[in-house]
Amino acid sequence: MCAVLLLCIQVEETSEVLADEAWWKHAVFYQIYPRSFKDSDNDGNGDLLGILDKLKHLVDAGVTGVWLSPIFKSPQKDAGYDISDYYSVDPLYGSIADLKRLIEEAHRLRLKIILDFVPNHTSNQHKWFIASENGEEYYKDFYVWVNGTSKKPPNNWISVFKDSAWKWSNKRQQWYLHQFLDVQPDLNYRNKDVRKALHQILIYYMDIGIDGFRVDAVPFFVEDKLLRNEPRTNKPNVQPNDPDYLNHIYTRDTDETFEVVYELREVVDNYTRLHGGDARILMTEAYSSLDKTQRYYGTYDGRRLGAHFSFNFYFVKINLNKTSSKEIRDYVETWINSLPKIYVSNWVIGNHDNSRAATRFGPKNVDGFNILVSLLPGIGVTYNGEEIGQEDGEVSFEESRDPSARNKSTFKQDSRDFERTPFQWDTTLNAGFNRGHRPWLPVSEKYHQTNLAAQKNSSSLTHYKIYREVLKKRQEPPAKYGDTNISAFSEDVLILKRSLGSSHIVLVFKFGGDKSPESERVYIPSIDCNIAKIALTNIDSDYSIGATLDPRTFVIKSHESLLLDITC
Ligand code: GLC
Ligand code: MG
C-alpha cells in the first residue's frame, strides 16, 4: 500500500517537473511554408525531410517552435488549404512516418511542432463531400446545402476569392456554400457530427506528439442560419463581385463562431489534462477588428477560454508611408490595455498571405521591425525568411500558382506567390533550396545577396545575426517580465522601453517617414541617467555595438534602430 502510494507521489512529481503550463507565453513561433522551405528529394517541392534537415537552423536562431502550413493530402488548389484527407500527409511532403520522425527530432532539440488545422472547409475531393453530394445519410448535412433553382443563388454572399459564395451542384440539385474557392466547400458547424469529426483529428495529431494547432480561417465557421443578405459597405470603387462590396455581418465572427473556438480549446485542454505533458496550444487566424480578435482568446472574464492567442495582424496591414509613430504607439497601447491581463499579447509582421515584411516596410527597416516585435511583450511570430530579411520574389503571371491571382489585370496586387518563393539558404544553385530541379515557384534572383549562409558567415553585422541576438535579448528579465512603455518621439521615431526596477532595455527606431528629416536629435524620455550601452543596432548604423552614448541627447538617422541597455 505504502509502496504504491510512494510510487504515485513520485509519478506526480515527475510530471509536474516536466510539464510546462506556460511554455508558450513567451515563445517565438516560426512559420514554415513547407513547399518552399527545403526540397530534400529534388522534385521542386519542399518536404518534411527537408524541414528535418534544417531543424538545426531553427535551434540556432533561438525559436521555440515551428508552425507548418498545411502538409495534408490535397489537390493543392489553394496551396494545401483545400484538404482531401486530414489523416494523411500529401505525397509532395512525405508521409505520416516522416512527420513522426520530424516530431521526434524536434522534441529532442526542444522545439515544438504546431500543425495548421483547416476546419472551416475541406476540398471537394474529401470523402465527406463526395458522400454528402451523393446524399449519403450520415454525411448529408456535413456541408451547408440550400434548396433553390440553378438560376439564382440563395443570397448575395460573396466569397473571399470573389464572386458568389454559392455553387450549384447538379448532382444534389442544391446550392452549397463556399466562403473561399468553389472547390473548398464550407463545413456545416450546426451538425454535431462534423464538430466531433474535427475534434477527432486534433486528438489523432496530439496522440502522435503534435504540440498545438494554428487554426485557419476562424471567422468563417458559422454563418447566419436565416441566410440573410449582407448589407453593402460604403467603400468606393469596389466591384459587386468583390468581398469588400459587402459588410460581412452574417458570415464572419458570428456569436456561434466564438463558441466553436471555445469548444476547440476544451478539446486541447482536456487532452493535456488527461495525458499530462506541456500544454497543447491553439493559435487562431482572424483578420477581424481588435475587439473580435481579442474575443477569440476567450471571454473578458476568462471563464470561457478560446485560443492561447489570436494573431495580431496590425503590423501586417499598415502602410508605413501613411502611418505615424503616434498611430503605431496608440495601436500598441490599445491592444495591450484592452487585452485582459490573463491573456498574452502577440505580434506578427508577415505570413504566406501578405507581401513580405522586408518588401512592405522596405529592406532598410528589416532590423528595426524584427527588434520591435521581438521586444514587445508576449509571443512573437516569424514567417520563414524574415530572419534574413528575404524580400518578395519575382513571379510572372505565367509562373503563378495562387488561385487568387487568376486574373491577369489584378495579378500583381492579388497574388500571394511573391511571398511564397523558396527560402534562400545560400549562393548555390536554386539558393540551396534543392539540387537543381525547377522549383514549384521560381527562386528570387535576390538570393545572391540575401541568403542565410552569407549572413551567418559574414564578419560584419547581418539581419540574421541581429535576429538571433534579439531573440536572446528577449530572455533577459526586463524583456520577459518588465513593464512596457512605448512612445512616439517624433513623426517617425518610436521608443520602446521595457523596464524592470532600474534595468531598462530600450529600442529607439526611426523608420523613416516620407516627410521626416534624414536624421534628428533625440533623447530617451523619463530616464534619469547619462550613460547607455549599445546592445544592438541595425546593419548600417553609425553606432557600434558595445559602445556607449548619452541617452539624454544623441542623433539617430532614418532606418536606424538602436537597442540600448540602461541601468539607473
Ligand atoms: C487562410 C490561409 C490562406 C487560405 C485561406 C483559405 O486565410 O492563411 O492561405 O487561402 O485561409 O483556407
Ligand atoms: Mg463556414
XYZ file of C-alpha atoms and ligand atoms in Angstrom:
581
model
C 0.000 0.000 0.000
C 2.710 2.388 1.129
C 4.861 1.402 -1.814
C 2.015 2.108 -4.191
C 1.391 5.470 -2.603
C 5.039 6.415 -2.824
C 5.093 5.467 -6.439
C 2.073 7.667 -7.086
C 3.663 10.664 -5.438
C 6.816 10.116 -7.387
C 4.980 9.901 -10.682
C 3.046 13.029 -9.897
C 6.165 14.934 -9.001
C 7.937 13.956 -12.178
C 5.081 15.020 -14.373
C 4.936 18.318 -12.503
C 8.588 18.943 -13.122
C 8.340 18.003 -16.768
C 5.053 19.631 -17.650
C 5.259 23.261 -18.554
C 1.925 25.020 -18.478
C 3.292 28.292 -19.633
C 5.949 27.435 -22.202
C 4.055 29.258 -24.959
C 3.649 32.533 -23.113
C 6.977 33.950 -24.153
C 7.539 31.793 -27.202
C 8.657 32.691 -30.696
C 6.843 30.661 -33.333
C 8.452 30.297 -36.702
C 6.081 29.700 -39.592
C 7.421 27.307 -42.199
C 5.855 27.300 -45.615
C 6.746 23.650 -46.322
C 6.555 23.703 -50.093
C 9.158 26.471 -50.226
C 11.433 25.654 -47.319
C 13.772 22.857 -48.305
C 13.371 20.238 -51.029
C 15.192 17.088 -49.886
C 14.288 14.816 -52.829
C 14.850 17.420 -55.539
C 11.395 17.279 -57.095
C 10.859 21.040 -56.942
C 8.718 20.960 -53.792
C 9.897 21.417 -50.251
C 9.134 18.487 -47.938
C 9.177 17.190 -44.376
C 12.610 15.619 -44.624
C 13.861 18.956 -45.890
C 12.493 20.573 -42.748
C 14.053 17.823 -40.646
C 17.381 18.600 -42.239
C 17.068 22.269 -41.266
C 15.859 21.982 -37.681
C 19.333 22.937 -36.571
C 18.875 26.355 -38.198
C 15.768 26.935 -36.108
C 17.511 25.918 -32.915
C 20.452 28.211 -33.731
C 18.094 31.080 -34.404
C 16.518 30.590 -30.978
C 12.876 29.996 -31.844
C 10.630 27.977 -29.536
C 8.571 26.136 -32.067
C 7.552 25.881 -35.667
C 4.154 26.105 -37.271
C 3.896 24.208 -40.530
C 1.462 25.485 -43.151
C -0.743 22.552 -44.297
C 1.025 19.333 -45.213
C -2.085 17.163 -45.590
C -3.351 15.365 -48.644
C -4.734 17.953 -51.010
C -5.406 18.675 -54.684
C -3.401 21.875 -53.957
C -5.976 24.198 -55.466
C -5.375 26.607 -52.577
C -1.844 25.505 -51.706
C -2.954 22.797 -49.285
C -5.686 24.842 -47.587
C -8.033 22.540 -49.503
C -7.637 19.247 -47.637
C -8.896 15.971 -49.066
C -7.697 13.800 -46.186
C -6.810 15.186 -42.770
C -5.235 11.892 -41.764
C -2.549 11.638 -44.395
C 0.388 13.731 -45.449
C 0.383 14.793 -49.077
C 2.955 12.775 -51.060
C 4.503 16.120 -52.053
C 5.665 16.482 -48.460
C 6.245 12.879 -47.417
C 4.317 10.603 -45.114
C 2.953 10.286 -41.595
C 6.125 8.327 -40.812
C 8.196 11.357 -41.877
C 6.043 13.576 -39.719
C 6.635 11.301 -36.743
C 10.369 11.442 -37.359
C 10.200 15.197 -37.561
C 8.283 15.451 -34.290
C 10.715 13.141 -32.557
C 13.769 15.020 -33.723
C 12.196 18.402 -32.981
C 11.379 17.304 -29.450
C 14.896 16.006 -28.977
C 16.044 19.518 -29.882
C 13.378 21.019 -27.607
C 11.372 22.501 -30.436
C 7.596 22.367 -30.529
C 5.694 21.422 -33.677
C 2.405 23.128 -34.483
C 0.229 21.983 -37.362
C -2.115 24.030 -39.486
C -5.679 22.923 -38.887
C -8.180 23.922 -41.585
C -11.636 23.220 -40.182
C -13.847 25.754 -41.983
C -13.833 23.844 -45.231
C -12.482 20.749 -46.913
C -11.552 20.086 -50.507
C -14.439 18.997 -52.717
C -12.338 15.840 -53.177
C -12.680 14.957 -49.496
C -14.668 11.760 -48.973
C -17.071 13.633 -46.696
C -18.003 15.995 -49.511
C -18.287 13.251 -52.083
C -20.591 11.307 -49.750
C -22.522 14.455 -48.907
C -23.038 15.373 -52.536
C -24.234 11.812 -53.160
C -26.771 12.306 -50.396
C -25.427 9.554 -48.118
C -27.443 9.738 -44.927
C -24.665 10.266 -42.363
C -22.846 12.885 -44.442
C -25.916 14.581 -45.906
C -25.648 17.601 -43.631
C -21.877 17.780 -43.350
C -21.884 20.882 -45.568
C -24.159 23.887 -45.956
C -26.716 22.827 -48.569
C -29.615 25.054 -49.584
C -32.588 24.482 -51.863
C -33.257 26.662 -54.858
C -33.110 26.756 -58.596
C -29.886 26.678 -60.551
C -30.551 30.208 -61.835
C -30.256 32.200 -58.635
C -28.012 31.681 -55.620
C -29.752 31.687 -52.221
C -28.454 35.146 -51.254
C -25.856 37.826 -52.020
C -22.924 36.396 -50.053
C -19.550 36.784 -51.756
C -16.528 34.514 -51.441
C -13.164 35.783 -50.173
C -11.820 34.894 -53.607
C -14.557 36.976 -55.331
C -17.940 36.123 -56.889
C -20.860 34.317 -55.310
C -20.143 32.163 -52.259
C -22.615 29.590 -53.608
C -22.118 26.833 -56.129
C -24.862 24.786 -57.728
C -24.488 21.017 -57.533
C -26.108 19.254 -60.433
C -25.919 16.018 -58.549
C -27.807 17.183 -55.478
C -29.795 19.856 -57.270
C -28.922 22.186 -54.427
C -26.517 25.019 -53.678
C -23.568 24.615 -51.350
C -21.687 27.348 -49.532
C -18.020 28.069 -50.114
C -16.546 31.128 -48.420
C -13.286 30.523 -50.292
C -12.860 28.704 -53.657
C -15.774 26.686 -55.022
C -13.577 23.597 -54.528
C -13.444 24.442 -50.794
C -16.985 23.733 -49.520
C -17.752 25.109 -46.042
C -18.449 22.530 -43.358
C -21.731 22.730 -41.507
C -20.969 23.542 -37.887
C -24.593 23.119 -36.880
C -24.031 19.399 -37.325
C -22.599 17.899 -34.123
C -21.050 15.023 -36.057
C -18.961 17.491 -38.035
C -17.598 19.050 -34.872
C -16.908 15.612 -33.425
C -15.096 14.529 -36.584
C -12.940 17.655 -36.453
C -12.101 17.122 -32.787
C -11.006 13.575 -33.604
C -8.415 14.979 -35.987
C -6.906 17.127 -33.240
C -6.762 14.117 -30.942
C -5.105 11.973 -33.578
C -2.307 14.503 -34.050
C -1.866 15.160 -30.343
C -1.549 11.391 -29.963
C 1.429 11.371 -32.304
C 3.038 14.213 -30.384
C 1.880 17.452 -32.011
C 2.121 20.393 -29.608
C -0.666 22.548 -30.942
C -2.516 23.959 -33.902
C -2.767 27.124 -35.882
C -6.456 27.272 -36.693
C -7.248 28.562 -40.163
C -9.965 30.970 -41.275
C -11.687 31.082 -37.904
C -14.176 33.935 -38.537
C -15.877 31.902 -41.236
C -17.030 28.937 -39.158
C -20.740 29.553 -38.585
C -22.946 31.648 -40.840
C -26.353 33.157 -40.269
C -28.982 30.461 -40.014
C -31.543 32.617 -41.812
C -29.125 33.234 -44.692
C -29.876 36.964 -44.641
C -28.384 39.184 -47.344
C -25.405 41.194 -46.222
C -25.570 44.989 -46.409
C -23.305 46.993 -48.686
C -20.175 48.751 -47.470
C -19.563 52.369 -48.382
C -16.194 51.580 -49.898
C -15.706 53.435 -53.180
C -14.586 51.765 -56.431
C -15.430 48.238 -55.389
C -16.908 45.843 -57.913
C -20.094 43.974 -56.885
C -18.274 40.635 -57.099
C -15.591 41.751 -54.633
C -15.875 40.694 -50.965
C -15.241 44.317 -49.960
C -18.588 45.174 -51.529
C -20.413 43.743 -48.524
C -20.282 44.182 -44.796
C -19.938 40.608 -43.542
C -22.188 40.715 -40.517
C -23.807 37.368 -41.289
C -20.816 35.346 -42.447
C -17.897 36.386 -40.226
C -17.254 36.490 -36.476
C -20.779 35.434 -35.576
C -21.538 34.699 -31.924
C -21.747 30.990 -32.644
C -18.301 31.054 -34.229
C -16.749 32.142 -30.924
C -18.463 29.199 -29.254
C -16.839 26.835 -31.752
C -13.399 28.202 -30.896
C -14.070 27.879 -27.166
C -15.072 24.276 -27.780
C -11.787 23.582 -29.606
C -9.966 24.890 -26.553
C -11.816 22.422 -24.360
C -10.624 19.634 -26.630
C -6.946 20.529 -26.323
C -7.156 21.363 -22.619
C -8.928 18.099 -21.859
C -6.267 16.295 -23.799
C -3.477 17.911 -21.807
C -5.292 17.251 -18.559
C -5.803 13.622 -19.441
C -2.398 12.860 -20.901
C -0.136 15.249 -18.975
C 2.840 16.955 -20.533
C 3.180 20.546 -21.669
C 0.069 22.470 -22.642
C -1.104 21.837 -26.206
C -1.957 25.166 -27.705
C -4.168 26.896 -30.259
C -3.380 29.983 -32.282
C -6.181 31.390 -34.384
C -6.162 33.232 -37.665
C -8.727 36.027 -37.865
C -8.413 39.261 -39.806
C -11.002 40.832 -37.550
C -11.412 44.057 -35.618
C -9.363 44.405 -32.449
C -12.249 43.558 -30.104
C -13.251 40.484 -32.084
C -9.647 39.325 -32.445
C -9.286 39.544 -28.687
C -12.611 37.798 -28.144
C -11.122 34.716 -29.833
C -8.796 34.467 -26.812
C -11.808 33.846 -24.608
C -14.388 35.820 -22.703
C -13.418 39.010 -20.953
C -13.744 37.409 -17.523
C -11.725 34.378 -18.596
C -14.496 31.919 -17.779
C -14.513 30.609 -21.309
C -11.144 30.221 -22.972
C -10.512 30.227 -26.699
C -7.191 30.438 -28.496
C -3.997 30.693 -26.459
C -3.515 33.625 -28.762
C -5.204 35.034 -31.812
C -2.858 36.598 -34.337
C -2.474 40.328 -34.005
C -2.216 41.372 -37.655
C -1.807 45.110 -37.138
C 1.768 45.224 -38.444
C 0.840 43.076 -41.424
C -1.753 45.574 -42.533
C -0.176 49.001 -42.023
C 1.290 51.071 -44.818
C 4.352 52.663 -43.287
C 4.245 55.641 -45.639
C 0.888 56.580 -44.263
C 1.427 55.673 -40.630
C 2.961 57.905 -37.989
C 4.789 56.684 -34.932
C 1.886 58.086 -32.868
C -0.573 55.804 -34.619
C 1.674 52.809 -34.001
C 2.057 53.786 -30.361
C -1.712 54.232 -29.994
C -2.436 50.858 -31.518
C 0.145 49.028 -29.416
C -1.155 50.685 -26.252
C -4.770 49.974 -27.126
C -4.020 46.349 -27.891
C -2.151 45.833 -24.624
C -4.614 47.763 -22.467
C -7.734 46.171 -23.869
C -6.490 42.597 -23.676
C -7.476 41.190 -20.269
C -4.372 40.535 -18.167
C -4.933 36.779 -18.136
C -4.197 36.671 -21.878
C -0.895 37.065 -23.693
C -0.206 39.583 -26.471
C 1.373 38.600 -29.766
C 2.907 40.409 -32.715
C 3.024 39.319 -36.336
C 4.746 41.111 -39.228
C 4.253 38.651 -42.063
C 2.919 35.363 -43.357
C 2.180 33.437 -46.546
C -0.852 35.607 -47.349
C 0.781 39.017 -47.312
C 3.674 40.728 -49.013
C 6.864 40.110 -47.051
C 7.787 42.465 -44.222
C 11.102 43.382 -45.886
C 9.213 44.495 -49.001
C 6.348 46.235 -47.237
C 8.459 48.110 -44.703
C 11.455 48.428 -47.027
C 14.668 46.386 -46.737
C 16.260 49.096 -44.591
C 13.634 48.607 -41.885
C 14.108 44.856 -41.516
C 16.147 45.054 -38.330
C 14.050 47.743 -36.693
C 10.871 45.726 -37.085
C 12.460 42.433 -36.111
C 13.757 44.068 -32.938
C 10.490 45.873 -32.240
C 8.221 42.849 -32.439
C 10.686 40.707 -30.517
C 10.736 43.109 -27.616
C 7.059 43.907 -27.399
C 5.558 41.851 -24.568
C 4.249 38.354 -25.251
C 4.551 35.983 -28.154
C 6.483 36.568 -31.361
C 5.697 35.047 -34.734
C 8.242 34.919 -37.552
C 7.446 33.994 -41.144
C 10.283 31.965 -42.665
C 12.755 34.320 -44.322
C 12.084 37.289 -42.056
C 15.209 36.417 -40.081
C 17.334 37.112 -43.178
C 15.243 39.993 -44.499
C 14.081 37.993 -47.506
C 12.014 40.159 -49.830
C 9.116 39.187 -52.097
C 10.241 37.118 -55.059
C 9.707 37.817 -58.741
C 6.920 35.663 -60.198
C 5.340 36.206 -63.621
C 1.652 35.664 -64.299
C 2.567 32.539 -66.283
C 4.547 31.088 -63.374
C 1.968 31.940 -60.747
C 0.135 29.272 -58.742
C -2.132 31.125 -56.386
C -5.808 30.905 -57.359
C -6.402 34.428 -56.132
C -4.022 35.567 -58.884
C -6.013 34.075 -61.725
C -6.934 37.420 -63.246
C -4.008 38.934 -65.144
C -5.018 42.541 -64.598
C -5.177 42.245 -60.799
C -2.465 39.600 -60.501
C 0.215 41.934 -59.101
C -1.964 43.078 -56.237
C -3.790 39.794 -55.524
C -1.177 37.086 -55.931
C 0.301 35.613 -52.790
C 3.047 33.842 -54.713
C 5.558 36.657 -54.237
C 5.853 35.919 -50.514
C 5.884 32.173 -51.147
C 9.037 31.772 -53.267
C 11.707 29.376 -51.923
C 13.768 30.140 -48.852
C 17.198 31.493 -49.688
C 19.737 29.272 -47.971
C 22.984 30.003 -49.796
C 24.527 31.040 -53.112
C 24.461 27.612 -54.757
C 22.003 26.617 -57.498
C 18.392 27.490 -56.616
C 19.632 29.184 -53.448
C 20.293 25.769 -51.896
C 16.552 25.018 -51.874
C 17.272 21.832 -53.819
C 19.816 20.354 -56.188
C 18.592 21.927 -59.381
C 15.120 20.679 -60.265
C 12.863 23.560 -61.276
C 11.153 24.743 -58.054
C 7.351 24.992 -57.960
C 7.760 28.772 -57.768
C 10.887 30.496 -59.073
C 13.706 31.276 -56.658
C 14.160 35.020 -56.297
C 17.230 36.413 -58.071
C 17.965 38.346 -54.889
C 19.354 35.204 -53.275
C 22.852 36.081 -54.449
C 22.805 38.995 -51.981
C 20.268 37.771 -49.426
C 20.839 34.276 -48.080
C 21.346 32.589 -44.754
C 24.850 31.208 -45.310
C 26.264 34.614 -46.216
C 24.596 36.185 -43.216
C 25.894 33.513 -40.878
C 29.447 33.614 -42.151
C 29.852 37.319 -42.676
C 32.330 39.089 -40.413
C 30.011 42.071 -40.201
C 26.581 42.530 -38.714
C 23.724 40.888 -40.656
C 19.938 40.628 -40.372
C 20.248 37.038 -39.227
C 22.781 37.826 -36.502
C 20.572 40.639 -35.264
C 17.530 38.379 -35.244
C 19.404 35.759 -33.233
C 20.720 38.328 -30.776
C 17.352 39.906 -30.183
C 15.779 36.518 -29.504
C 18.404 36.101 -26.797
C 17.693 39.580 -25.510
C 14.024 38.607 -25.168
C 15.054 36.203 -22.438
C 16.539 38.906 -20.211
C 14.296 39.793 -17.262
C 13.231 43.310 -18.361
C 12.113 41.974 -21.746
C 10.444 38.958 -20.203
C 8.794 40.392 -17.130
C 9.291 44.142 -17.326
C 6.816 46.969 -17.813
C 6.209 48.176 -21.325
C 6.284 51.778 -22.321
C 6.040 52.860 -25.934
C 6.329 56.454 -27.020
C 6.323 58.443 -30.228
C 9.262 60.806 -30.103
C 8.574 62.401 -33.472
C 6.701 61.654 -36.694
C 8.766 58.521 -37.382
C 10.743 57.786 -34.221
C 9.401 55.132 -31.890
C 10.851 54.402 -28.499
C 10.032 51.114 -26.804
C 11.119 50.741 -23.222
C 10.987 47.514 -21.210
C 11.837 48.166 -17.601
C 12.307 46.056 -14.538
C 13.354 48.074 -11.496
C 16.407 50.023 -12.550
C 17.165 47.894 -15.637
C 15.861 49.107 -18.948
C 16.079 47.670 -22.431
C 15.249 50.446 -24.850
C 14.719 50.393 -28.599
C 14.949 53.652 -30.491
C 13.780 53.158 -34.062
C 13.469 55.786 -36.775
C 11.576 54.045 -39.532
C 11.901 56.925 -41.974
C 8.715 58.666 -42.983
C 8.307 60.500 -46.283
C 8.245 63.901 -44.689
C 10.685 63.298 -41.859
C 14.223 64.647 -41.584
C 17.071 62.327 -42.576
C 18.414 62.462 -39.071
C 17.385 64.037 -35.803
C 18.490 64.581 -32.254
C 16.551 62.545 -29.726
C 16.576 61.540 -26.059
C 15.061 58.750 -24.014
C 12.190 60.219 -22.002
C 11.785 59.607 -18.272
C 15.176 58.088 -17.686
C 17.484 59.980 -15.453
C 20.775 58.547 -16.489
C 23.739 59.717 -18.527
C 25.053 56.507 -19.923
C 23.566 53.825 -22.131
C 25.307 50.816 -23.570
C 24.560 49.949 -27.179
C 23.470 46.315 -27.140
C 22.484 46.009 -30.790
C 21.993 48.125 -33.896
C 20.614 47.664 -37.389
C 23.119 46.630 -40.075
C 24.022 50.096 -41.379
C 24.158 52.010 -38.152
C 26.857 54.590 -37.458
C 26.993 53.355 -33.878
C 28.972 50.335 -32.724
C 27.718 47.551 -30.538
C 29.371 47.683 -27.125
C 29.965 51.459 -27.284
C 28.096 53.880 -25.049
C 26.072 57.017 -25.638
C 24.334 59.662 -23.595
C 20.622 58.818 -23.577
C 19.815 62.477 -22.781
C 20.901 63.550 -26.233
C 22.044 61.687 -29.334
C 21.434 61.625 -33.068
C 19.611 58.937 -34.978
C 19.262 58.675 -38.749
C 16.475 57.265 -40.906
C 16.063 53.482 -40.750
C 18.404 53.258 -37.821
C 17.493 51.166 -34.809
C 19.457 51.218 -31.582
C 18.917 48.819 -28.759
C 20.205 50.241 -25.501
C 20.889 48.743 -22.096
C 20.377 51.331 -19.418
C 20.759 50.781 -15.702
C 19.854 53.553 -13.336
C -6.316 31.269 -44.606
C -4.974 30.878 -45.170
C -4.980 31.174 -46.643
C -6.079 30.366 -47.286
C -7.428 30.598 -46.604
C -8.435 29.581 -47.001
O -6.555 32.621 -44.703
O -3.953 31.526 -44.489
O -3.738 30.901 -47.223
O -6.185 30.690 -48.637
O -7.327 30.529 -45.215
O -8.179 28.348 -46.398
Mg -18.092 28.414 -42.564
